[in-house]
Tab-separated table of C-alpha atoms and ligand atoms in Angstrom:
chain	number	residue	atom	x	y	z
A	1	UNK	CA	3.478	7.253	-33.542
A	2	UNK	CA	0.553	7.966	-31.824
A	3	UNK	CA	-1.509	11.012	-31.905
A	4	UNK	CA	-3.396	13.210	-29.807
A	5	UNK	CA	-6.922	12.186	-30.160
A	6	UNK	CA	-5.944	8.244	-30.492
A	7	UNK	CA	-7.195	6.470	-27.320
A	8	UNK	CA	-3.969	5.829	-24.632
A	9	UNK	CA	-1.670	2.826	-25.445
A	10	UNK	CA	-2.508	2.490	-20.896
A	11	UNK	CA	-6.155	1.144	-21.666
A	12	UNK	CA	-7.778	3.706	-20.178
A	13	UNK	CA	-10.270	4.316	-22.711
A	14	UNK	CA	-9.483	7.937	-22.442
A	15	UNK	CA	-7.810	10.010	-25.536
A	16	UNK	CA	-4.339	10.282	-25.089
A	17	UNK	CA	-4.058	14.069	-25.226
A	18	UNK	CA	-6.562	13.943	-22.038
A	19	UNK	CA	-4.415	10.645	-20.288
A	20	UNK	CA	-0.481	9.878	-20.988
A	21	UNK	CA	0.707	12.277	-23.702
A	22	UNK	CA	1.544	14.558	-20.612
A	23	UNK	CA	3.542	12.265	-18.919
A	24	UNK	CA	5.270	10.674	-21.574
A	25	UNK	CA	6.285	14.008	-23.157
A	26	UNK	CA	7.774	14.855	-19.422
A	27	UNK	CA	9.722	12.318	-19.890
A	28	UNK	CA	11.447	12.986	-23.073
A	29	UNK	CA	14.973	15.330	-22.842
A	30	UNK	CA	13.466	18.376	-23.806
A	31	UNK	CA	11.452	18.888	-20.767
A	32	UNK	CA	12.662	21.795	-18.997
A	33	UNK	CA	9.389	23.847	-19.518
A	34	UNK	CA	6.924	20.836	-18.551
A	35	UNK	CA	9.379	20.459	-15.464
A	36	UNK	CA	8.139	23.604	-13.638
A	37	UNK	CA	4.734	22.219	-13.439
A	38	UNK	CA	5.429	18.875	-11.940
A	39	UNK	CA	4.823	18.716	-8.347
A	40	UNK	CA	8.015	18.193	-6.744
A	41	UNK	CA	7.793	16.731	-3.257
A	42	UNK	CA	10.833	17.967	-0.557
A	43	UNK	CA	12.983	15.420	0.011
A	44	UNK	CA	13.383	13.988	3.491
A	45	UNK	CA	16.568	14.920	5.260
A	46	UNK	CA	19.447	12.060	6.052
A	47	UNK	CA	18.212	12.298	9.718
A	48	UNK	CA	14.691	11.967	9.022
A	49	UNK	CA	15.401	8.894	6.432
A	50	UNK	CA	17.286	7.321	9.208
A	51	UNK	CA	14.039	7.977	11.499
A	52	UNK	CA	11.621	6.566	9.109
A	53	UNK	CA	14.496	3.814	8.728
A	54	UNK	CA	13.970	2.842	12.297
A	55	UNK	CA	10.096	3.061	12.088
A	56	UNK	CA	9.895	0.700	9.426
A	57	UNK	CA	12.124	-2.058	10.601
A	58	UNK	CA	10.015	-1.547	14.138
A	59	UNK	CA	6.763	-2.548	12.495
A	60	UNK	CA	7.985	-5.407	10.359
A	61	UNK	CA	9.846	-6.851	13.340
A	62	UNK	CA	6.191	-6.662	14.723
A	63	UNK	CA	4.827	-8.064	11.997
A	64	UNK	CA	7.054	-10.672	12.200
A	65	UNK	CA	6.037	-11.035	16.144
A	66	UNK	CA	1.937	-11.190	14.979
A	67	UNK	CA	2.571	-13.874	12.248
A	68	UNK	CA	3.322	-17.482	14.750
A	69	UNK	CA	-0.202	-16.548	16.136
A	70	UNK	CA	-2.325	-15.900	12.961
A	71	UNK	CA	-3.841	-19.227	12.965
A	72	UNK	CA	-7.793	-20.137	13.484
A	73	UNK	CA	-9.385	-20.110	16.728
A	74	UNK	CA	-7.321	-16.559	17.506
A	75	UNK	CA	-10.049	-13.766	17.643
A	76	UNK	CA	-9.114	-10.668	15.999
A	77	UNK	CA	-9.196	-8.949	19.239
A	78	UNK	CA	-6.181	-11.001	20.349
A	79	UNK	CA	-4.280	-9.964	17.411
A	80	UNK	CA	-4.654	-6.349	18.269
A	81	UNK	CA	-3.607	-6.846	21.753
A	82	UNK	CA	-0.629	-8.879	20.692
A	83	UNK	CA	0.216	-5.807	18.912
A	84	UNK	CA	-0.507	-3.195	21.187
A	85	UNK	CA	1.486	-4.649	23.552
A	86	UNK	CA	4.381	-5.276	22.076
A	87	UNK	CA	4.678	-1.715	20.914
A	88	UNK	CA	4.161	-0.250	24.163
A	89	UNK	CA	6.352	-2.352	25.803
A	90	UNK	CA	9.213	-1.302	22.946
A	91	UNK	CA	8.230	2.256	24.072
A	92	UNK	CA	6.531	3.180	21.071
A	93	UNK	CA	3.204	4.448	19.916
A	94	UNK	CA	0.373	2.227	17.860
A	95	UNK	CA	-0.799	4.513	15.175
A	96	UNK	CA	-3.870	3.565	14.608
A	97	UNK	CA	-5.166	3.925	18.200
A	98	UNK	CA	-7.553	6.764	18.260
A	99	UNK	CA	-6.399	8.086	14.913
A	100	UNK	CA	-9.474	9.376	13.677
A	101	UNK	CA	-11.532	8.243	16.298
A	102	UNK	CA	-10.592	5.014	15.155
A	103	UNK	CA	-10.880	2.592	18.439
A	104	UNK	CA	-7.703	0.112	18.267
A	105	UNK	CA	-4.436	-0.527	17.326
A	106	UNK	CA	-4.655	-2.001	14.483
A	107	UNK	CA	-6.513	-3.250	11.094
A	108	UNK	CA	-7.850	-6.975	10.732
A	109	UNK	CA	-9.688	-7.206	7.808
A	110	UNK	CA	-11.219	-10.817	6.755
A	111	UNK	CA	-12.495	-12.154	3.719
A	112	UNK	CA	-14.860	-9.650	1.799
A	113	UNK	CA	-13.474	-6.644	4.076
A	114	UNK	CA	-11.213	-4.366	2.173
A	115	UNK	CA	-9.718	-2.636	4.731
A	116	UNK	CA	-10.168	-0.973	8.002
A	117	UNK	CA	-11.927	-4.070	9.427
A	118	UNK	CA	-12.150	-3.371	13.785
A	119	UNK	CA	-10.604	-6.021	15.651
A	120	UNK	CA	-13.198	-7.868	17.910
A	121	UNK	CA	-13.680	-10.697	20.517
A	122	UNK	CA	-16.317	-12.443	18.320
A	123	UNK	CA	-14.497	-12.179	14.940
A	124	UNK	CA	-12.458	-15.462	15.140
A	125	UNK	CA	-10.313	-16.870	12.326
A	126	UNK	CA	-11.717	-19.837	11.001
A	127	UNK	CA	-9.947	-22.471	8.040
A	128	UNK	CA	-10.081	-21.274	4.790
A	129	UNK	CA	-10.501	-17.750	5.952
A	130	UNK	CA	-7.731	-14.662	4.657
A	131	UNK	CA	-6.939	-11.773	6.974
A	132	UNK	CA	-5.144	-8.794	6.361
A	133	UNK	CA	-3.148	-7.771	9.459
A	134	UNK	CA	-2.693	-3.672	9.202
A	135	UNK	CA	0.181	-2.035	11.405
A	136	UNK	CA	0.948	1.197	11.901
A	137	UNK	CA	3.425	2.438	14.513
A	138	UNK	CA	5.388	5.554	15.689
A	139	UNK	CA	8.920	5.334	16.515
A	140	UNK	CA	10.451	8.494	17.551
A	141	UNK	CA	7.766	10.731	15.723
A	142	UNK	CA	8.295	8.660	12.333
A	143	UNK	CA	5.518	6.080	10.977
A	144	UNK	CA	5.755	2.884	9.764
A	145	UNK	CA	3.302	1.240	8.058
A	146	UNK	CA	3.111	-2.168	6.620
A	147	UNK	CA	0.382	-4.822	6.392
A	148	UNK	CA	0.075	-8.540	5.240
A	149	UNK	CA	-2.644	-11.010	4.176
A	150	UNK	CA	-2.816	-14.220	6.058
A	151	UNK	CA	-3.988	-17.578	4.630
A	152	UNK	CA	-5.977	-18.843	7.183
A	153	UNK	CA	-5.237	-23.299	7.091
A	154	UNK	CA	-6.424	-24.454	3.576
A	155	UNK	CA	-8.531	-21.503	1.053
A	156	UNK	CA	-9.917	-22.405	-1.493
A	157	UNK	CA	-7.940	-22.101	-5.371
A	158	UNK	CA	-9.286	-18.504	-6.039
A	159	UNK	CA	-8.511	-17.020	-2.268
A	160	UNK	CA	-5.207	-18.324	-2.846
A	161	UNK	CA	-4.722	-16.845	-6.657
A	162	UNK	CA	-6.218	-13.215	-5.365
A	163	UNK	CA	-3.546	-13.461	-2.269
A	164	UNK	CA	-0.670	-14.363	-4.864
A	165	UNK	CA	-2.015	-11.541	-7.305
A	166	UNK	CA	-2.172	-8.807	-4.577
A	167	UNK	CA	1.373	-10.370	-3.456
A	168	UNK	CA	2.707	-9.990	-6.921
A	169	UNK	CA	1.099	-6.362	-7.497
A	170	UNK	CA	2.946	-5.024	-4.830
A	171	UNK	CA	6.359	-6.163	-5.789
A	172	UNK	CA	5.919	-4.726	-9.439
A	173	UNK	CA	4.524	-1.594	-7.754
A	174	UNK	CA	7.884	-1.458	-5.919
A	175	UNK	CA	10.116	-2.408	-9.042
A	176	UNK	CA	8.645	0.234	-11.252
A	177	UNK	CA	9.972	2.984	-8.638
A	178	UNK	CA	12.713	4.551	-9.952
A	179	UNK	CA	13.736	8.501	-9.197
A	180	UNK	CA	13.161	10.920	-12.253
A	181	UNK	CA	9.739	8.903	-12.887
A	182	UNK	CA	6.453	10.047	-12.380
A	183	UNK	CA	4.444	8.470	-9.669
A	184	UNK	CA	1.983	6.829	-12.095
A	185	UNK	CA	4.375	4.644	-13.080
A	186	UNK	CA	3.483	2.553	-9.708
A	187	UNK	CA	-0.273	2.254	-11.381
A	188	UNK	CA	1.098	1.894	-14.429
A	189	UNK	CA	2.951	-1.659	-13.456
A	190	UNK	CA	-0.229	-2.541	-10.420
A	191	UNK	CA	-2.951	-2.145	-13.124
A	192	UNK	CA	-2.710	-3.522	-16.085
A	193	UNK	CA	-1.152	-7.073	-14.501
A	194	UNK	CA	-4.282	-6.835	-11.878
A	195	UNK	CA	-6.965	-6.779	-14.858
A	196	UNK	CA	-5.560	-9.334	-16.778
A	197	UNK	CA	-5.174	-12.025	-13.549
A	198	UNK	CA	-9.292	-11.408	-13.588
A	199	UNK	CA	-9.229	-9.123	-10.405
A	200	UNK	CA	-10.081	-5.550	-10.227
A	201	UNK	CA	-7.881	-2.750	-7.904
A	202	UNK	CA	-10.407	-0.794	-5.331
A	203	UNK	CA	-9.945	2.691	-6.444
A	204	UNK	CA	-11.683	4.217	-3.378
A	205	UNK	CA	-8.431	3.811	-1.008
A	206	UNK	CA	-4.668	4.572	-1.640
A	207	UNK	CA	-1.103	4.536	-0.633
A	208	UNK	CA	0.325	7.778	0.677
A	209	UNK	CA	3.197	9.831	1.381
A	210	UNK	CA	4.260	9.034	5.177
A	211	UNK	CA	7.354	10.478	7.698
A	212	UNK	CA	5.990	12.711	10.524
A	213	UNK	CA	2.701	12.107	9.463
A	214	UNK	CA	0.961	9.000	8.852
A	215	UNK	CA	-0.996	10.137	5.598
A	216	UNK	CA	1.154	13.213	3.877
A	217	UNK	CA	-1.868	14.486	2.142
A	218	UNK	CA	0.641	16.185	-0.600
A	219	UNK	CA	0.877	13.413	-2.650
A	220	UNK	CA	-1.328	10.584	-3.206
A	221	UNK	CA	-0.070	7.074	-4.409
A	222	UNK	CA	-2.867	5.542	-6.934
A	223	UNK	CA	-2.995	1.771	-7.799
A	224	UNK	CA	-4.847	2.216	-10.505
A	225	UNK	CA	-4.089	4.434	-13.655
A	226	UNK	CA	-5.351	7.918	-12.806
A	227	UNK	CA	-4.146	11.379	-14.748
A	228	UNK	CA	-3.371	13.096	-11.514
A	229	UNK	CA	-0.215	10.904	-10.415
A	230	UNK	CA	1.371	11.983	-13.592
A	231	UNK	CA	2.362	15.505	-12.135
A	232	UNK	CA	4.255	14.170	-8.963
A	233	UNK	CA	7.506	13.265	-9.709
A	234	UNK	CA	9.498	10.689	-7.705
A	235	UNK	CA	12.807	12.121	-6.239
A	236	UNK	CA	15.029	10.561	-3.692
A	237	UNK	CA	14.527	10.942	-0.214
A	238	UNK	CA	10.429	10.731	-1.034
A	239	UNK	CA	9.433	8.275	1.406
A	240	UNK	CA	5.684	6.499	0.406
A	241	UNK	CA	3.515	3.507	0.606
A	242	UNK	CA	2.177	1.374	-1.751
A	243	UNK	CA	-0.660	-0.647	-0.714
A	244	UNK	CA	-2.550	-2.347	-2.943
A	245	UNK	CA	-6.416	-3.919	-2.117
A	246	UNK	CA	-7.289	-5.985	-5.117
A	247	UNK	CA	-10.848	-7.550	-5.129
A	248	UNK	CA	-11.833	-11.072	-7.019
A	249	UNK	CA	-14.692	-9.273	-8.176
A	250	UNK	CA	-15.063	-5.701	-8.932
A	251	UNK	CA	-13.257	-2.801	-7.369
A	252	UNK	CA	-16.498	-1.040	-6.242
A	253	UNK	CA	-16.322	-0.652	-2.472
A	254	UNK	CA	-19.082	-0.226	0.686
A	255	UNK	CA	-18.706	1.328	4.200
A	256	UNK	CA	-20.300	-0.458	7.322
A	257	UNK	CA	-22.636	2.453	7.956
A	258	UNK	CA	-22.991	1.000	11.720
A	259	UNK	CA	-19.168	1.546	12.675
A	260	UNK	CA	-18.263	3.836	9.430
A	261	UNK	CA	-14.715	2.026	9.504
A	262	UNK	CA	-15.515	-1.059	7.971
A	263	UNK	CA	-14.958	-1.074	4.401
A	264	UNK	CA	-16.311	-4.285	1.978
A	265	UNK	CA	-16.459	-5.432	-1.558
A	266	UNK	CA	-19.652	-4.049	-3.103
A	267	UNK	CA	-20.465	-7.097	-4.091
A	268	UNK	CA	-19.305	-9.766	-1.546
A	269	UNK	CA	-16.264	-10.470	-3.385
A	270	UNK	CA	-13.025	-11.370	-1.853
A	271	UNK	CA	-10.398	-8.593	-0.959
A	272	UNK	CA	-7.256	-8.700	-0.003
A	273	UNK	CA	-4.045	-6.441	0.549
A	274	UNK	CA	-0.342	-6.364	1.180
A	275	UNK	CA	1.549	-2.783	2.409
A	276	UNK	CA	5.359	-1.856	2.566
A	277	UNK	CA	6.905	1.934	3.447
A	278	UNK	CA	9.336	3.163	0.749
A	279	UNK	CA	11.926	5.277	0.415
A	280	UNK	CA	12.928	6.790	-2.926
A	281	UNK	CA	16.776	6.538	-3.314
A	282	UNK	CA	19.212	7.317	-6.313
A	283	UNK	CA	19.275	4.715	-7.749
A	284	UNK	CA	15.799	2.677	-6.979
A	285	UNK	CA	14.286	1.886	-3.921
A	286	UNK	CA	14.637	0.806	-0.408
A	287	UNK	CA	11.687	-1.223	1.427
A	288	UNK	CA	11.821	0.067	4.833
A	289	UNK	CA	9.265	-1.682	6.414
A	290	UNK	CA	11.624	-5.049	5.945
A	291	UNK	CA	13.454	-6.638	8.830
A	292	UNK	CA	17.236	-7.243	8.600
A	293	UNK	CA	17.333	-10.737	8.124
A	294	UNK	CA	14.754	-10.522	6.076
A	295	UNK	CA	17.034	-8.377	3.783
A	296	UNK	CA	19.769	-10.449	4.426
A	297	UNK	CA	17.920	-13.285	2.854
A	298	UNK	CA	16.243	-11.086	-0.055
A	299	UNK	CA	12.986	-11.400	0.846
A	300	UNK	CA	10.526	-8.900	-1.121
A	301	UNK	CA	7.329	-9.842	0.469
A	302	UNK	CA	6.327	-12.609	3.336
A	303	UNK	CA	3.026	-14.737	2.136
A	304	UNK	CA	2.000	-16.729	4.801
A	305	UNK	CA	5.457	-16.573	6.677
A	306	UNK	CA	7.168	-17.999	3.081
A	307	UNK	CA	9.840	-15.571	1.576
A	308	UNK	CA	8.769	-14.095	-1.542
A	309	UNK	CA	11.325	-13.521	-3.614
B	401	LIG	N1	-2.865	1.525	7.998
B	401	LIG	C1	-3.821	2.087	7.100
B	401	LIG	C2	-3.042	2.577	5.893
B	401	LIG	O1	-2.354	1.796	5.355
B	401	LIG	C3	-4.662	3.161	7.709
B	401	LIG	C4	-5.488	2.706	8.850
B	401	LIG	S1	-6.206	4.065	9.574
B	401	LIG	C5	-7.181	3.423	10.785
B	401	LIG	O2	-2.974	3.681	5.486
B	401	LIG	F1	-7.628	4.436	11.430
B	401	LIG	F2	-8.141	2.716	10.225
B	401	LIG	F3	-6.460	2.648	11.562
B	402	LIG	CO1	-0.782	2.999	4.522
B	403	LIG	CO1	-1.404	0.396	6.596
């Protein structure tokens, strides 16, 4: 049994009365006293699941519309017009588009760029480059929000193991959502795995809660083990991402002080990132940001354009 003052059995280095002995006593039977301090988010409405429904399968059919042309000698600036246009065109809104100031429609983020990278004429994808592709679109007043990293002709052994990694984080950040658990279990199953592949998760940026806003600031979704996700309870009808960046180096992160937007490794390391839109159900969880047949053929993840099962 362990006690108060051990250190965590999570690796934290922190005592266990001051990390998980809340949340693992929450999750015990006799917990009706601990449960009227958990934050418990409101649970979306069947019409507004069906919205976010239609959001998500929007931007992974666009995702799916991006991938033929992800290839070197495409600049980054093509990519985002690709994708603006094709959402207009569908009638709906790019997200990212003046969100923030920010000045296009969506994120390309290569190599040592973590996230947020600005799409440009001169940035070019070149072999052995990897480029995560962020979308973000509004159907109806809903978001969807899902993002990929691209394997740019042949990368090197360890671009290709952080890819796979990141790839694999987010699918065992999706399994470990269950309703009745408390969010930290997504860090819980991102973490540990991360560390011991020799990578490190940025701690800087985060998943959210999404639905008529892109970033519902009343929850935060952490990738890496953090006290405060141990109050926020996942119920059904929560809709969320999870988003992993996981760097080959360490998870310490810089922001282009030119642009402010650009975020990159501290230390030049490579980053890289993959991004679904959940939705809490009874029983588990539903990707949203998936495309039919991609469901029809269980796909959990594309890497590359290969099913990841
Ligand atoms: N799509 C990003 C996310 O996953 C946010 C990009 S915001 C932007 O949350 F302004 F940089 F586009
Ligand atoms: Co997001
Ligand atoms: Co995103």
């Amino acid at each position: 049994m362990i006690k108060r003052n051990d250190p965590c059995w999570c690796g934290s280095e922190k005592k266990y009365k001051k990390c998980h002995l809340w949340s693992d006593s929450c999750l015990e039977e006799k917990r009706t006293e601990k449960l009227r301090r958990i934050k418990h988010i409101p649970p979306k409405t069947k019409e507004e699941i069906n919205g976010m429904r239609r959001a998500g399968v929007f931007n992974g059919e666009l995702l799916d519309y991006l991938r033929p042309s992800i290839k070197a000698g495409i600049s980054t600036e093509e990519i985002n017009s690709l994708a603006h246009h094709f959402t207009v065109n569908h009638g709906h809104i790019p997200a990212d588009l003046g969100y923030n100031g920010y000045p296009k429609s969506v994120c390309t983020s290569i190599n040592d760029v973590v996230c947020h990278g600005i799409p440009s004429e001169k940035a070019i994808l070149k072999d052995g480059d990897i480029v995560n592709i962020d979308c973000t679109t509004i159907v109806d007043g809903f978001y969807g929000d899902s993002s990929e990293t691209f394997m740019i002709g042949s990368v090197s052994e360890k671009a290709r193991h952080l890819v796979m990694v990141t790839a694999q984080a987010l699918i065992r950040g999706i399994d470990a959502v269950k309703p009745g658990r408390p969010l930290s279990v997504i860090a819980e199953a991102i973490e540990p795995y991360v560390l011991s592949e020799g990578c490190s998760v940025v701690r800087q940026y985060t998943g959210h809660g999404i639905g008529r806003e892109y970033h519902d600031e009343s929850f935060t979704v952490y990738h890496h083990i953090d006290t405060d996700n141990q109050q926020t309870v996942l119920v059904p009808g929560m809709t969320l991402t999870i988003e992993p960046m996981i760097n080959l180096g360490g998870w310490k992160v810089v922001l282009d002080r030119e642009d402010e937007w650009t975020v990159r490794t501290a230390d030049g390391s490579l980053s890289a990132q993959f991004e679904h839109t959940l939705l809490v159900t009874e029983t588990g969880v539903e990707v949203l940001t998936l495309t039919p047949s991609q469901i029809a053929a269980n796909v959990r993840l594309l890497v590359d354009g290969k099913a990841f099962k």
